[in-house]
Amino acid sequence: MAPTSETLTAERILEATEEVLRRHGPAKATVVDVARALGVSHGSVYRHFRTKAALREAVTKRWLDRTSEKLARIVDATDRDPAARLRDWLTALFEAKRHKAGDDPELFATYTVLTDENGAVVGEHIAELTAQLTRIITEGAGSGTFTVPDPAVAARAVFQATGRFHDPCYAREWTRPGVGEEFTALVDLLVRGLS
C-alpha cells in the first residue's frame, strides 16, 4: 500500500531523496523521482520542501550533520585529556570523510556537487566544526594542556592546516600509500605547537 501524505515526514523524504540521488545523480534527480519513490504526488513533497533547491539543501545539511554529530560526542567527552580529544576529533573527521569518499564514491560525487550548490550550508558546517575545535582548545588552554592566546584563532588554524585530510577536493589523495602517516605527523606537529 502506498504511503499517504499524512504519514509522509521530512525525514522519509530526505531518505528517499538520498536514494534517488544515488541512483540518478544530481543532474537527473527530480522531485517527481523522489515522490515516485515514496508513492506520493510531487505536491506532497513540496508541502515539506517548498522548492527543489530547498530539498537539495536539506539533504546536503543532513549529510554534513552526520559528521558533526559524531564529532560532537568526542567534544563532549570532557573527562578525557584535551590533547587526546583533539587527536581523536581530527582522526574521526579524516576517517568520516575518507569513508564517505571510499565507501560510496557515486554518492560522494553527488554530495560534492550539492555542497558546491549550497555554500551557506557548507559555511554553517565549517563554522560548527570550528566551534567544536574551539571548545576543545579552550578547555585545553584552561587546563594548561595548551598555551594559546586565542583558542578561536588556534582552532581556525588547526582546521585550515588539516584541510588536506577533510576537504573533499583532496579526496583522491586519501587512499594514497602513506597518507595515514602524513596525517599522524601533521597532527603530532599541531598538538606540539599548541602545547
Short mmCIF file of C-alpha atoms in Angstrom, two decimals:
data_model
loop_
_atom_site.label_atom_id
_atom_site.label_comp_id
_atom_site.label_asym_id
_atom_site.label_seq_id
_atom_site.Cartn_x
_atom_site.Cartn_y
_atom_site.Cartn_z
CA MET A 1 0.00 0.00 0.00
CA ALA A 2 1.39 3.41 -0.95
CA PRO A 3 2.09 5.81 1.90
CA THR A 4 -0.30 8.70 2.39
CA SER A 5 0.65 12.32 2.80
CA GLU A 6 -0.32 12.04 6.49
CA THR A 7 2.49 9.52 7.07
CA LEU A 8 4.96 11.45 4.96
CA THR A 9 7.68 13.08 7.06
CA ALA A 10 10.59 15.31 6.13
CA GLU A 11 12.95 12.54 7.27
CA ARG A 12 11.32 9.99 4.93
CA ILE A 13 11.56 12.47 2.07
CA LEU A 14 15.25 13.06 2.80
CA GLU A 15 15.94 9.32 2.90
CA ALA A 16 14.18 8.86 -0.44
CA THR A 17 16.00 11.85 -1.91
CA GLU A 18 19.33 10.39 -0.91
CA GLU A 19 18.44 7.12 -2.66
CA VAL A 20 17.20 8.94 -5.78
CA LEU A 21 20.41 10.99 -5.87
CA ARG A 22 22.46 7.81 -5.53
CA ARG A 23 20.57 6.20 -8.44
CA HIS A 24 20.22 9.14 -10.82
CA GLY A 25 22.92 11.62 -9.80
CA PRO A 26 22.33 15.30 -9.04
CA ALA A 27 21.79 16.37 -12.65
CA LYS A 28 18.94 13.94 -13.32
CA ALA A 29 17.28 13.52 -9.90
CA THR A 30 13.95 15.34 -9.73
CA VAL A 31 11.28 15.96 -7.12
CA VAL A 32 8.99 13.79 -9.24
CA ASP A 33 11.52 10.93 -8.88
CA VAL A 34 11.52 11.40 -5.11
CA ALA A 35 7.71 11.46 -5.00
CA ARG A 36 7.54 8.34 -7.17
CA ALA A 37 9.96 6.53 -4.84
CA LEU A 38 7.69 7.42 -1.91
CA GLY A 39 4.47 6.58 -3.72
CA VAL A 40 3.08 10.11 -3.31
CA SER A 41 2.44 13.10 -5.54
CA HIS A 42 5.20 15.64 -6.07
CA GLY A 43 2.88 18.17 -4.41
CA SER A 44 3.17 16.16 -1.19
CA VAL A 45 6.94 16.57 -1.30
CA TYR A 46 6.58 20.28 -1.98
CA ARG A 47 4.43 20.64 1.16
CA HIS A 48 7.53 19.73 3.16
CA PHE A 49 10.14 21.41 0.96
CA ARG A 50 8.93 24.44 -0.99
CA THR A 51 11.46 24.08 -3.82
CA LYS A 52 13.82 21.56 -5.34
CA ALA A 53 16.68 23.76 -4.09
CA ALA A 54 15.31 23.62 -0.53
CA LEU A 55 15.13 19.83 -0.74
CA ARG A 56 18.69 19.59 -2.04
CA GLU A 57 19.86 21.97 0.68
CA ALA A 58 18.16 19.88 3.38
CA VAL A 59 19.65 16.63 2.13
CA THR A 60 23.09 18.26 2.00
CA LYS A 61 22.72 19.53 5.57
CA ARG A 62 21.59 16.08 6.73
CA TRP A 63 24.67 14.52 5.15
CA LEU A 64 27.05 17.04 6.74
CA ASP A 65 25.28 16.81 10.12
CA ARG A 66 26.10 13.11 10.35
CA THR A 67 29.77 14.01 10.62
CA SER A 68 29.18 16.92 13.02
CA GLU A 69 27.12 14.74 15.36
CA LYS A 70 29.82 12.05 15.56
CA LEU A 71 32.45 14.67 16.29
CA ALA A 72 30.28 16.32 18.95
CA ARG A 73 30.47 13.14 21.03
CA ILE A 74 34.26 13.50 21.13
CA VAL A 75 33.98 17.15 22.12
CA ASP A 76 31.56 16.23 24.92
CA ALA A 77 33.95 13.65 26.43
CA THR A 78 35.29 16.25 28.87
CA ASP A 79 36.63 13.57 31.23
CA ARG A 80 39.44 12.99 28.69
CA ASP A 81 42.63 14.97 28.15
CA PRO A 82 42.12 17.81 25.62
CA ALA A 83 45.17 16.76 23.58
CA ALA A 84 43.77 13.22 23.23
CA ARG A 85 40.33 14.62 22.35
CA LEU A 86 41.89 16.89 19.73
CA ARG A 87 43.73 13.94 18.19
CA ASP A 88 40.58 11.81 18.28
CA TRP A 89 38.47 14.61 16.78
CA LEU A 90 40.87 15.21 13.88
CA THR A 91 41.19 11.46 13.27
CA ALA A 92 37.41 10.99 13.34
CA LEU A 93 36.94 13.86 10.86
CA PHE A 94 39.50 12.40 8.47
CA GLU A 95 38.05 8.89 8.79
CA ALA A 96 34.48 10.12 8.28
CA LYS A 97 35.41 11.99 5.12
CA ARG A 98 37.62 9.16 3.85
CA HIS A 99 34.85 6.60 4.41
CA LYS A 100 32.25 8.78 2.70
CA ALA A 101 34.52 9.09 -0.32
CA GLY A 102 35.61 5.45 -0.42
CA ASP A 103 32.51 3.55 0.67
CA ASP A 104 30.10 5.14 -1.79
CA PRO A 105 32.03 7.13 -4.41
CA GLU A 106 28.94 7.84 -6.53
CA LEU A 107 27.07 9.34 -3.59
CA PHE A 108 30.19 11.24 -2.51
CA ALA A 109 30.47 12.74 -6.01
CA THR A 110 26.79 13.67 -5.83
CA TYR A 111 27.25 15.38 -2.49
CA THR A 112 30.30 17.21 -3.79
CA VAL A 113 28.03 18.75 -6.43
CA LEU A 114 25.37 19.53 -3.82
CA THR A 115 27.85 21.15 -1.42
CA ASP A 116 29.05 23.35 -4.27
CA GLU A 117 25.42 24.45 -4.76
CA ASN A 118 24.80 25.05 -1.06
CA GLY A 119 27.58 27.32 0.11
CA ALA A 120 25.60 28.63 3.07
CA VAL A 121 25.03 25.09 4.40
CA VAL A 122 28.71 24.28 3.96
CA GLY A 123 29.66 27.54 5.70
CA GLU A 124 27.45 26.64 8.65
CA HIS A 125 29.01 23.16 8.77
CA ILE A 126 32.53 24.60 8.80
CA ALA A 127 31.53 27.10 11.49
CA GLU A 128 30.12 24.25 13.60
CA LEU A 129 33.28 22.17 13.18
CA THR A 130 35.48 25.14 14.03
CA ALA A 131 33.34 25.83 17.11
CA GLN A 132 33.86 22.23 18.21
CA LEU A 133 37.62 22.61 17.81
CA THR A 134 37.49 25.93 19.66
CA ARG A 135 35.78 24.25 22.59
CA ILE A 136 38.47 21.53 22.83
CA ILE A 137 41.29 24.05 22.56
CA THR A 138 39.63 26.42 25.07
CA GLU A 139 39.32 23.58 27.58
CA GLY A 140 42.95 22.65 26.87
CA ALA A 141 44.05 26.23 27.47
CA GLY A 142 42.06 26.31 30.71
CA SER A 143 43.72 23.13 31.98
CA GLY A 144 47.22 24.17 30.90
CA THR A 145 47.44 21.45 28.24
CA PHE A 146 47.58 24.10 25.52
CA THR A 147 49.16 27.55 25.68
CA VAL A 148 47.36 29.65 23.10
CA PRO A 149 46.35 33.29 23.48
CA ASP A 150 43.18 32.93 21.40
CA PRO A 151 41.60 29.46 21.15
CA ALA A 152 39.25 30.51 18.32
CA VAL A 153 42.19 31.67 16.17
CA ALA A 154 44.07 28.47 17.00
CA ALA A 155 41.03 26.36 16.11
CA ARG A 156 40.68 28.03 12.71
CA ALA A 157 44.40 27.49 12.08
CA VAL A 158 44.16 23.79 13.02
CA PHE A 159 41.13 23.34 10.78
CA GLN A 160 42.83 25.05 7.86
CA ALA A 161 46.12 23.22 8.40
CA THR A 162 44.37 19.85 8.25
CA GLY A 163 42.27 20.72 5.19
CA ARG A 164 44.10 18.20 3.03
CA PHE A 165 42.58 15.48 5.20
CA HIS A 166 38.96 16.65 5.20
CA ASP A 167 38.34 18.98 2.27
CA PRO A 168 36.61 16.94 -0.46
CA CYS A 169 38.81 18.47 -3.16
CA TYR A 170 41.62 16.26 -1.79
CA ALA A 171 39.56 13.04 -1.76
CA ARG A 172 41.70 11.37 -4.44
CA GLU A 173 44.73 11.64 -2.16
CA TRP A 174 43.06 9.93 0.81
CA THR A 175 43.78 6.42 -0.49
CA ARG A 176 47.41 7.06 -1.42
CA PRO A 177 50.01 4.91 0.34
CA GLY A 178 51.47 6.75 3.32
CA VAL A 179 48.60 9.22 3.74
CA GLY A 180 47.87 7.90 7.24
CA GLU A 181 51.46 8.50 8.33
CA GLU A 182 51.36 12.00 6.83
CA PHE A 183 48.17 12.73 8.74
CA THR A 184 49.65 11.47 12.03
CA ALA A 185 52.80 13.55 11.52
CA LEU A 186 50.74 16.68 10.94
CA VAL A 187 48.53 16.07 13.98
CA ASP A 188 51.62 15.43 16.16
CA LEU A 189 53.10 18.73 14.94
CA LEU A 190 49.89 20.65 15.62
CA VAL A 191 49.44 19.23 19.13
CA ARG A 192 53.08 20.05 19.98
CA GLY A 193 52.58 23.56 18.57
CA LEU A 194 49.54 24.15 20.78
CA SER A 195 51.32 22.94 23.93
#
